[in-house]
Amino acid sequence: MSAHLVVLAAGQGTRMNSARPKVLHEVGHAPLFAHALAAGATMGSGRRVLVAGHGAEEVRAAALSRDPHLVVVEQAERLGTAHAVAQAREALSGAEGDAFVLYGDTPFIRPETLSMMAAARAGGAAVVVLGFEAADPGRYGRLVVEGDELVRIVEYKDATEAEREIDFCNSGVICADAALLFDLVDAVGCDNAAGEYYLTDIVAVARARGLRCATVACDESETMGVNTRAELARAESVFQSRRRASAMADGVTLTAPETVFFSHDTVIGRDCSVEPNVVFGPGVAIEPGATIRAFSHLEGAHVGAGAIVGPYARLRPGARIGDDARIGNFVEVKSSQVGPGAKVNHLSYVGDAEIGARANLGAGTITCNYDGVFKHPTRVGADAFIGSSTMLVAPVEIGAEAMTGSGSVITRDVPEGALAIGRARQTIKDGLARRLMSSLRARKAKRTN
């Protein structure tokens, strides 16, 4: 039976001091809410509901661009967490199976933790609450447990001195049967100082009906919420540390791990080597055995097995680097395929191009792909050799095993096996350099006197 997911993402996040809704701020190049959705997605193919509030239309657009099957509902009035969950009622109407309630500003709940909660549900608990042992319990709500049952959740302000000594705290994450969840939410009142409907009150409602409630414990780091810019930076640091450790465990060599930055969707194969100060933006996949040299930036790119990229290379979206290809110093590749064994080693720009297998683009080669309005393609055949400082003015095609002379501006197609030279004839003026320099120095001396 599928598990369903409700992610609460309605808060304004005033402490972020931002015009953007809090849940749209990113960790690992993904909005905060996307991390909660990703964790929940591992529980099966149930319905997924995002409850938006502040900046609802902006949140809706961002969410649906990532997952068009997601249901986004709006909490127009923010009357508490139980009220927020209630907005998902119609989206989960008739749903069978468990429902998890997660939070859009809490990005680190692990799939394994959700699996433990599902197991506790299967073991007979009507409501399962996720708790954690807090190093500094502070003003967290406390979970009062007797034996294997959750007796109640008590807020700090309402806790006795003995209850305040409890360091098992409430994360807010809950699992219950989907139909029961909304039945319990309906019974929650707002008789409290804030006049809000609190989701945690469903525990008292369930126990009053004779239903058993239970807890599952996770590491405190999983429950980290993001409410300020400082906490956002801390969350990014935690995310990167986990991704680096995961990459190395999967057989990737990171020469200086603390200087490598991953995206949420980075895929990198075994026996790859990543040198210092490399940044992986979204949409990057690296095949096994590739090397990414220092100070390179990759985004929306695919790098083939055994390829070498960098140092100081930039791969932009649409870059497809073939097996054993070479992309070198200060080379930028965008929306282009570089064939197996091809080399673009120095100071070059390759955009909207197809570079054939084993072709060699000399230093300073530029594909002139943009005329100010339209982009145009460049095609370089297999085993072609492009001389240094060649301008390939697109649309243009260089045939297999063809060659261009250094410093050429190529505006017409070059047949297979041909040599193309497109540069002005060199002219030599004997003695002119000395006379020119002498004249210039005299003018400078006159100005300084």
Short mmCIF file of C-alpha atoms in Angstrom, two decimals:
data_model
loop_
_atom_site.label_atom_id
_atom_site.label_comp_id
_atom_site.label_asym_id
_atom_site.label_seq_id
_atom_site.Cartn_x
_atom_site.Cartn_y
_atom_site.Cartn_z
CA MET A 1 0.00 0.00 0.00
CA SER A 2 1.38 3.43 -0.94
CA ALA A 3 2.43 6.07 1.55
CA HIS A 4 1.25 9.62 1.01
CA LEU A 5 3.10 12.82 1.76
CA VAL A 6 2.01 16.21 3.06
CA VAL A 7 4.75 18.84 3.15
CA LEU A 8 3.95 22.02 5.07
CA ALA A 9 5.48 25.02 3.33
CA ALA A 10 3.18 27.92 4.18
CA GLY A 11 5.33 29.93 6.59
CA GLN A 12 6.55 33.41 5.75
CA GLY A 13 9.99 33.02 7.29
CA THR A 14 10.38 36.62 8.43
CA ARG A 15 13.76 35.91 10.01
CA MET A 16 15.20 35.18 6.56
CA ASN A 17 14.71 38.91 5.81
CA SER A 18 13.90 38.03 2.20
CA ALA A 19 11.35 38.94 -0.46
CA ARG A 20 11.28 35.25 -1.41
CA PRO A 21 9.25 32.62 0.46
CA LYS A 22 11.51 30.79 2.88
CA VAL A 23 11.03 27.37 1.30
CA LEU A 24 12.38 28.64 -2.05
CA HIS A 25 15.81 29.30 -0.62
CA GLU A 26 18.16 26.58 -1.74
CA VAL A 27 20.43 23.93 -0.27
CA GLY A 28 22.48 21.98 -2.78
CA HIS A 29 20.87 23.98 -5.63
CA ALA A 30 17.39 22.70 -4.72
CA PRO A 31 14.63 24.58 -2.88
CA LEU A 32 14.27 23.59 0.75
CA PHE A 33 10.87 21.99 0.14
CA ALA A 34 12.32 19.73 -2.57
CA HIS A 35 14.49 17.90 -0.03
CA ALA A 36 11.48 16.90 2.05
CA LEU A 37 9.64 15.76 -1.06
CA ALA A 38 12.65 13.71 -2.14
CA ALA A 39 12.84 11.93 1.21
CA GLY A 40 9.12 11.15 1.11
CA ALA A 41 9.26 9.94 -2.48
CA THR A 42 11.29 6.93 -1.36
CA MET A 43 8.28 5.64 0.57
CA GLY A 44 6.31 4.75 -2.54
CA SER A 45 4.16 6.20 -5.28
CA GLY A 46 1.45 7.72 -3.11
CA ARG A 47 -0.02 11.18 -3.51
CA ARG A 48 2.21 14.16 -2.77
CA VAL A 49 0.75 17.40 -1.46
CA LEU A 50 2.57 20.65 -0.81
CA VAL A 51 0.75 23.15 1.42
CA ALA A 52 1.78 26.67 0.39
CA GLY A 53 0.89 29.95 2.05
CA HIS A 54 3.13 32.99 1.90
CA GLY A 55 4.07 33.58 -1.74
CA ALA A 56 1.81 30.69 -2.73
CA GLU A 57 1.86 31.35 -6.47
CA GLU A 58 5.64 31.60 -6.54
CA VAL A 59 5.93 28.40 -4.51
CA ARG A 60 3.36 26.68 -6.73
CA ALA A 61 5.23 27.59 -9.91
CA ALA A 62 8.56 26.40 -8.52
CA ALA A 63 7.07 23.16 -7.21
CA LEU A 64 5.18 22.22 -10.37
CA SER A 65 8.21 22.99 -12.54
CA ARG A 66 10.04 20.26 -10.62
CA ASP A 67 7.15 17.81 -10.34
CA PRO A 68 4.03 18.34 -12.46
CA HIS A 69 2.27 15.52 -10.60
CA LEU A 70 2.55 17.31 -7.27
CA VAL A 71 -0.66 18.76 -5.80
CA VAL A 72 -0.18 22.25 -4.39
CA VAL A 73 -2.86 23.60 -2.04
CA GLU A 74 -2.99 26.95 -0.29
CA GLN A 75 -3.37 27.77 3.37
CA ALA A 76 -4.82 31.26 2.92
CA GLU A 77 -5.04 31.87 6.68
CA ARG A 78 -2.16 30.60 8.76
CA LEU A 79 -3.99 29.17 11.78
CA GLY A 80 -1.49 26.53 12.87
CA THR A 81 -0.01 23.25 11.71
CA ALA A 82 -3.20 21.20 12.13
CA HIS A 83 -5.05 23.78 10.07
CA ALA A 84 -2.31 23.52 7.42
CA VAL A 85 -2.67 19.73 7.25
CA ALA A 86 -6.44 20.12 6.91
CA GLN A 87 -5.91 21.97 3.62
CA ALA A 88 -4.66 18.68 2.11
CA ARG A 89 -7.91 16.86 2.89
CA GLU A 90 -9.41 17.08 -0.61
CA ALA A 91 -6.13 16.13 -2.29
CA LEU A 92 -5.98 12.97 -0.16
CA SER A 93 -9.69 12.18 -0.32
CA GLY A 94 -10.18 8.43 -0.45
CA ALA A 95 -6.44 7.76 -0.11
CA GLU A 96 -5.58 4.45 1.54
CA GLY A 97 -2.39 3.85 3.46
CA ASP A 98 -0.16 5.93 5.68
CA ALA A 99 0.37 9.67 5.39
CA PHE A 100 3.55 11.43 6.48
CA VAL A 101 3.60 15.07 7.50
CA LEU A 102 6.95 16.75 6.83
CA TYR A 103 8.11 20.35 6.82
CA GLY A 104 9.38 22.35 3.87
CA ASP A 105 12.05 24.08 5.95
CA THR A 106 13.48 20.84 7.41
CA PRO A 107 15.55 19.33 4.59
CA PHE A 108 17.47 16.50 6.25
CA ILE A 109 14.94 13.84 7.30
CA ARG A 110 16.36 10.58 5.95
CA PRO A 111 14.33 7.98 4.02
CA GLU A 112 15.57 5.38 6.51
CA THR A 113 13.94 7.35 9.33
CA LEU A 114 10.62 7.44 7.50
CA SER A 115 10.90 3.69 6.97
CA MET A 116 11.28 3.20 10.74
CA MET A 117 8.15 5.29 11.27
CA ALA A 118 6.27 3.16 8.75
CA ALA A 119 7.43 0.03 10.59
CA ALA A 120 6.12 1.44 13.87
CA ARG A 121 2.78 2.05 12.19
CA ALA A 122 2.75 -1.50 10.88
CA GLY A 123 3.46 -2.63 14.44
CA GLY A 124 0.12 -1.26 15.61
CA ALA A 125 0.69 2.39 16.53
CA ALA A 126 -2.12 4.64 15.29
CA VAL A 127 0.10 7.75 15.38
CA VAL A 128 3.89 7.80 15.19
CA VAL A 129 5.84 10.92 16.14
CA LEU A 130 9.48 11.47 15.26
CA GLY A 131 11.63 12.54 18.21
CA PHE A 132 15.29 13.28 18.86
CA GLU A 133 17.65 13.49 21.81
CA ALA A 134 18.50 17.19 21.97
CA ALA A 135 21.93 18.35 23.10
CA ASP A 136 20.21 21.51 24.31
CA PRO A 137 16.48 20.84 24.69
CA GLY A 138 15.81 24.53 25.23
CA ARG A 139 12.21 25.39 24.41
CA TYR A 140 11.44 22.32 22.30
CA GLY A 141 8.26 20.41 23.02
CA ARG A 142 8.98 17.29 25.09
CA LEU A 143 7.84 13.75 24.27
CA VAL A 144 6.63 11.98 27.38
CA VAL A 145 7.04 8.23 26.84
CA GLU A 146 6.04 5.39 29.11
CA GLY A 147 7.29 2.00 28.01
CA ASP A 148 6.83 1.88 24.25
CA GLU A 149 3.96 4.36 24.18
CA LEU A 150 3.90 8.09 23.65
CA VAL A 151 1.75 9.43 26.48
CA ARG A 152 1.70 13.09 25.52
CA ILE A 153 3.54 15.96 23.91
CA VAL A 154 4.04 18.85 26.28
CA GLU A 155 5.14 22.31 25.20
CA TYR A 156 7.98 23.84 27.19
CA LYS A 157 5.84 26.64 28.61
CA ASP A 158 3.34 24.11 29.91
CA ALA A 159 5.88 21.56 31.19
CA THR A 160 6.57 20.79 34.81
CA GLU A 161 10.13 21.00 36.12
CA ALA A 162 10.38 17.21 35.84
CA GLU A 163 9.13 17.28 32.25
CA ARG A 164 11.62 20.01 31.36
CA GLU A 165 14.38 17.61 32.37
CA ILE A 166 13.35 15.34 29.48
CA ASP A 167 15.72 15.67 26.53
CA PHE A 168 13.62 13.61 24.07
CA CYS A 169 12.08 16.33 21.94
CA ASN A 170 9.40 16.69 19.30
CA SER A 171 10.41 17.15 15.66
CA GLY A 172 6.84 17.71 14.46
CA VAL A 173 7.09 14.92 11.87
CA ILE A 174 4.10 12.58 12.12
CA CYS A 175 2.87 9.39 10.46
CA ALA A 176 -0.70 8.09 10.65
CA ASP A 177 -3.30 6.40 8.51
CA ALA A 178 -4.41 8.99 5.96
CA ALA A 179 -8.11 8.85 6.81
CA LEU A 180 -7.45 8.79 10.55
CA LEU A 181 -5.09 11.78 10.26
CA PHE A 182 -7.84 14.08 9.03
CA ASP A 183 -10.34 12.64 11.49
CA LEU A 184 -7.97 13.49 14.35
CA VAL A 185 -7.22 16.94 12.89
CA ASP A 186 -10.95 17.70 12.86
CA ALA A 187 -11.04 17.17 16.62
CA VAL A 188 -8.17 19.55 17.39
CA GLY A 189 -9.20 22.78 19.09
CA CYS A 190 -7.55 26.18 19.35
CA ASP A 191 -7.91 26.78 23.08
CA ASN A 192 -4.37 28.03 23.59
CA ALA A 193 -2.54 31.33 23.97
CA ALA A 194 -1.92 31.66 20.23
CA GLY A 195 -5.43 30.63 19.21
CA GLU A 196 -3.97 28.16 16.69
CA TYR A 197 -4.67 24.55 15.78
CA TYR A 198 -1.59 22.50 16.63
CA LEU A 199 -0.90 19.21 14.86
CA THR A 200 0.78 17.81 17.97
CA ASP A 201 -2.63 17.86 19.72
CA ILE A 202 -3.71 14.84 17.66
CA VAL A 203 -1.74 12.66 20.10
CA ALA A 204 -4.05 13.64 22.98
CA VAL A 205 -7.09 13.19 20.75
CA ALA A 206 -5.93 9.71 19.65
CA ARG A 207 -5.19 8.55 23.21
CA ALA A 208 -8.56 9.82 24.39
CA ARG A 209 -10.05 7.42 21.84
CA GLY A 210 -8.00 4.54 23.16
CA LEU A 211 -5.53 4.55 20.24
CA ARG A 212 -1.87 3.77 20.81
CA CYS A 213 0.75 6.37 19.93
CA ALA A 214 4.46 5.69 19.55
CA THR A 215 7.74 7.42 18.82
CA VAL A 216 10.73 6.82 16.61
CA ALA A 217 14.08 8.46 17.37
CA CYS A 218 16.44 10.03 14.87
CA ASP A 219 19.69 11.95 15.11
CA GLU A 220 19.19 15.59 16.02
CA SER A 221 20.92 16.71 12.81
CA GLU A 222 18.01 15.33 10.77
CA THR A 223 15.59 17.74 12.40
CA MET A 224 17.56 20.89 11.62
CA GLY A 225 15.19 23.64 10.56
CA VAL A 226 16.14 26.62 8.42
CA ASN A 227 14.78 29.95 9.64
CA THR A 228 17.66 32.39 9.15
CA ARG A 229 20.45 33.04 6.66
CA ALA A 230 22.93 31.67 9.20
CA GLU A 231 20.93 28.44 9.48
CA LEU A 232 20.73 28.27 5.69
CA ALA A 233 24.53 28.44 5.50
CA ARG A 234 24.80 25.78 8.20
CA ALA A 235 22.36 23.56 6.29
CA GLU A 236 24.43 23.94 3.12
CA SER A 237 27.52 22.93 5.08
CA VAL A 238 25.78 19.84 6.46
CA PHE A 239 24.49 18.91 3.00
CA GLN A 240 27.93 19.24 1.42
CA SER A 241 29.62 17.23 4.18
CA ARG A 242 27.15 14.38 3.65
CA ARG A 243 27.52 14.43 -0.14
CA ARG A 244 31.30 14.43 0.06
CA ALA A 245 31.29 11.50 2.47
CA SER A 246 28.83 9.65 0.23
CA ALA A 247 30.93 10.26 -2.88
CA MET A 248 34.10 8.98 -1.24
CA ALA A 249 32.27 5.93 0.11
CA ASP A 250 31.15 5.24 -3.47
CA GLY A 251 34.75 5.18 -4.72
CA VAL A 252 35.35 8.80 -5.77
CA THR A 253 38.67 10.45 -4.94
CA LEU A 254 38.34 13.98 -3.56
CA THR A 255 41.78 15.50 -3.17
CA ALA A 256 40.53 18.28 -0.89
CA PRO A 257 36.95 17.32 0.03
CA GLU A 258 36.13 20.51 1.88
CA THR A 259 36.66 22.55 -1.32
CA VAL A 260 34.37 20.50 -3.60
CA PHE A 261 30.70 21.51 -3.82
CA PHE A 262 27.96 19.18 -5.03
CA SER A 263 24.40 19.73 -6.19
CA HIS A 264 21.46 17.70 -4.93
CA ASP A 265 21.39 15.70 -8.19
CA THR A 266 25.10 15.27 -8.91
CA VAL A 267 25.91 11.78 -10.22
CA ILE A 268 29.57 10.81 -10.18
CA GLY A 269 30.94 7.38 -10.97
CA ARG A 270 33.44 5.15 -9.27
CA ASP A 271 37.16 5.85 -9.71
CA CYS A 272 36.55 9.44 -10.69
CA SER A 273 39.02 11.97 -9.33
CA VAL A 274 38.01 15.49 -8.34
CA GLU A 275 40.73 18.02 -7.61
CA PRO A 276 40.36 21.05 -5.30
CA ASN A 277 37.89 23.90 -5.78
CA VAL A 278 35.46 22.21 -8.14
CA VAL A 279 31.78 23.24 -8.22
CA PHE A 280 29.03 20.96 -9.53
CA GLY A 281 25.88 22.87 -10.40
CA PRO A 282 22.56 21.14 -11.11
CA GLY A 283 22.25 18.41 -13.70
CA VAL A 284 25.79 17.02 -13.80
CA ALA A 285 26.64 13.37 -14.45
CA ILE A 286 30.22 12.08 -14.50
CA GLU A 287 30.98 8.61 -15.84
CA PRO A 288 33.48 6.30 -14.08
CA GLY A 289 37.17 7.05 -14.32
CA ALA A 290 36.87 10.70 -15.33
CA THR A 291 39.06 13.41 -13.85
CA ILE A 292 37.80 16.88 -12.97
CA ARG A 293 40.78 19.13 -12.39
CA ALA A 294 41.02 22.10 -10.07
CA PHE A 295 38.90 25.25 -10.27
CA SER A 296 36.41 23.87 -12.77
CA HIS A 297 32.68 24.68 -12.79
CA LEU A 298 30.16 22.25 -14.29
CA GLU A 299 26.42 22.68 -14.76
CA GLY A 300 23.93 20.69 -16.83
CA ALA A 301 26.77 18.64 -18.30
CA HIS A 302 27.62 15.00 -18.97
CA VAL A 303 31.25 13.85 -18.85
CA GLY A 304 32.19 10.51 -20.37
CA ALA A 305 34.31 7.74 -18.91
CA GLY A 306 38.02 8.51 -18.73
CA ALA A 307 37.59 12.12 -19.84
CA ILE A 308 39.66 14.91 -18.31
CA VAL A 309 38.13 18.32 -17.65
CA GLY A 310 40.12 21.36 -16.50
CA PRO A 311 41.82 22.91 -14.73
CA TYR A 312 39.84 26.16 -14.92
CA ALA A 313 37.23 24.73 -17.30
CA ARG A 314 33.58 25.67 -17.50
CA LEU A 315 30.95 23.25 -18.75
CA ARG A 316 27.59 24.93 -19.25
CA PRO A 317 24.17 23.32 -19.79
CA GLY A 318 24.04 20.98 -22.76
CA ALA A 319 27.76 20.14 -22.73
CA ARG A 320 28.28 16.47 -23.59
CA ILE A 321 31.88 15.34 -23.30
CA GLY A 322 32.72 11.98 -24.85
CA ASP A 323 34.79 9.17 -23.39
CA ASP A 324 38.51 9.96 -23.07
CA ALA A 325 38.02 13.50 -24.39
CA ARG A 326 40.09 16.41 -23.08
CA ILE A 327 38.71 19.80 -22.04
CA GLY A 328 41.54 21.94 -20.77
CA ASN A 329 42.60 25.28 -19.32
CA PHE A 330 40.11 28.14 -19.59
CA VAL A 331 37.87 26.28 -22.02
CA GLU A 332 34.11 26.87 -22.03
CA VAL A 333 31.67 24.40 -23.61
CA LYS A 334 27.95 25.08 -23.99
CA SER A 335 25.20 23.09 -25.78
CA SER A 336 27.80 21.03 -27.60
CA GLN A 337 28.87 17.46 -28.11
CA VAL A 338 32.58 16.75 -27.94
CA GLY A 339 33.28 13.34 -29.39
CA PRO A 340 35.31 10.49 -27.90
CA GLY A 341 39.01 11.24 -27.72
CA ALA A 342 38.60 14.82 -28.97
CA LYS A 343 40.78 17.58 -27.50
CA VAL A 344 39.93 21.18 -26.69
CA ASN A 345 42.86 21.97 -24.48
CA HIS A 346 43.44 25.73 -24.28
CA LEU A 347 41.59 29.04 -24.12
CA SER A 348 38.68 28.08 -26.36
CA TYR A 349 34.92 28.56 -26.57
CA VAL A 350 32.76 25.82 -28.06
CA GLY A 351 29.06 26.62 -28.30
CA ASP A 352 26.22 24.96 -30.27
CA ALA A 353 28.73 22.62 -31.87
CA GLU A 354 29.39 18.99 -32.70
CA ILE A 355 33.04 18.04 -32.42
CA GLY A 356 33.91 14.71 -34.00
CA ALA A 357 35.90 11.88 -32.48
CA ARG A 358 39.63 12.60 -32.03
CA ALA A 359 39.33 16.12 -33.47
CA ASN A 360 41.84 18.60 -32.06
CA LEU A 361 40.92 22.24 -31.51
CA GLY A 362 43.99 24.42 -31.10
CA ALA A 363 44.44 27.15 -28.50
CA GLY A 364 42.09 30.07 -28.88
CA THR A 365 39.57 28.34 -31.18
CA ILE A 366 36.21 30.10 -31.05
CA THR A 367 32.89 28.95 -32.47
CA CYS A 368 31.15 32.20 -33.42
CA ASN A 369 27.67 30.83 -32.86
CA TYR A 370 25.58 33.96 -32.23
CA ASP A 371 24.67 36.67 -34.72
CA GLY A 372 22.92 38.86 -32.19
CA VAL A 373 19.52 37.25 -32.78
CA PHE A 374 19.94 33.55 -33.62
CA LYS A 375 22.28 30.74 -32.59
CA HIS A 376 23.94 28.76 -35.38
CA PRO A 377 25.65 25.35 -35.37
CA THR A 378 29.25 24.41 -36.02
CA ARG A 379 30.26 20.89 -37.01
CA VAL A 380 33.81 19.61 -36.92
CA GLY A 381 34.40 16.15 -38.37
CA ALA A 382 36.35 13.27 -36.91
CA ASP A 383 40.14 13.65 -36.83
CA ALA A 384 40.00 17.27 -38.00
CA PHE A 385 42.68 19.68 -36.79
CA ILE A 386 41.73 23.27 -36.07
CA GLY A 387 44.73 25.61 -35.95
CA SER A 388 45.23 27.97 -33.02
CA SER A 389 43.19 31.18 -32.96
CA THR A 390 40.74 29.99 -35.58
CA MET A 391 37.36 31.71 -35.69
CA LEU A 392 34.68 29.28 -36.92
CA VAL A 393 31.86 31.57 -38.05
CA ALA A 394 28.66 29.53 -37.82
CA PRO A 395 26.85 28.01 -39.53
CA VAL A 396 29.88 26.18 -40.81
CA GLU A 397 31.07 22.60 -41.21
CA ILE A 398 34.62 21.30 -41.16
CA GLY A 399 34.94 17.90 -42.79
CA ALA A 400 36.63 14.84 -41.35
CA GLU A 401 40.46 14.99 -41.40
CA ALA A 402 40.33 18.61 -42.59
CA MET A 403 42.61 21.32 -41.22
CA THR A 404 42.52 25.08 -40.73
CA GLY A 405 45.56 27.34 -40.66
CA SER A 406 46.31 29.20 -37.43
CA GLY A 407 44.69 32.63 -37.19
CA SER A 408 42.06 31.85 -39.81
CA VAL A 409 38.53 33.18 -39.96
CA ILE A 410 36.49 30.35 -41.50
CA THR A 411 33.17 31.40 -43.01
CA ARG A 412 32.58 28.59 -45.53
CA ASP A 413 32.36 24.82 -45.24
CA VAL A 414 35.66 22.95 -45.53
CA PRO A 415 35.57 19.60 -47.38
CA GLU A 416 36.95 16.40 -45.90
CA GLY A 417 40.73 16.25 -45.95
CA ALA A 418 41.11 19.88 -47.13
CA LEU A 419 43.23 22.67 -45.66
CA ALA A 420 41.51 26.04 -45.23
CA ILE A 421 43.38 29.30 -44.64
CA GLY A 422 41.39 32.46 -44.15
CA ARG A 423 43.70 35.30 -43.13
CA ALA A 424 45.19 38.41 -44.73
CA ARG A 425 48.53 38.14 -46.53
CA GLN A 426 51.43 39.21 -44.30
CA THR A 427 53.07 42.49 -45.32
CA ILE A 428 56.55 43.61 -44.13
CA LYS A 429 57.59 47.29 -44.06
CA ASP A 430 61.37 47.44 -43.57
CA GLY A 431 62.46 49.81 -40.78
CA LEU A 432 58.96 51.08 -40.08
CA ALA A 433 58.89 49.73 -36.51
CA ARG A 434 62.01 51.75 -35.49
CA ARG A 435 60.72 54.92 -37.14
CA LEU A 436 57.30 54.55 -35.56
CA MET A 437 58.67 53.94 -32.06
CA SER A 438 61.06 56.86 -32.38
CA SER A 439 58.22 59.15 -33.37
CA LEU A 440 56.05 57.98 -30.48
CA ARG A 441 58.83 58.44 -27.91
CA ALA A 442 59.48 61.95 -29.21
CA ARG A 443 55.80 62.84 -28.83
CA LYS A 444 55.77 61.46 -25.29
CA ALA A 445 58.90 63.43 -24.34
CA LYS A 446 57.36 66.62 -25.73
CA ARG A 447 54.22 66.15 -23.58
CA THR A 448 56.21 65.62 -20.37
CA ASN A 449 58.42 68.72 -20.85
#
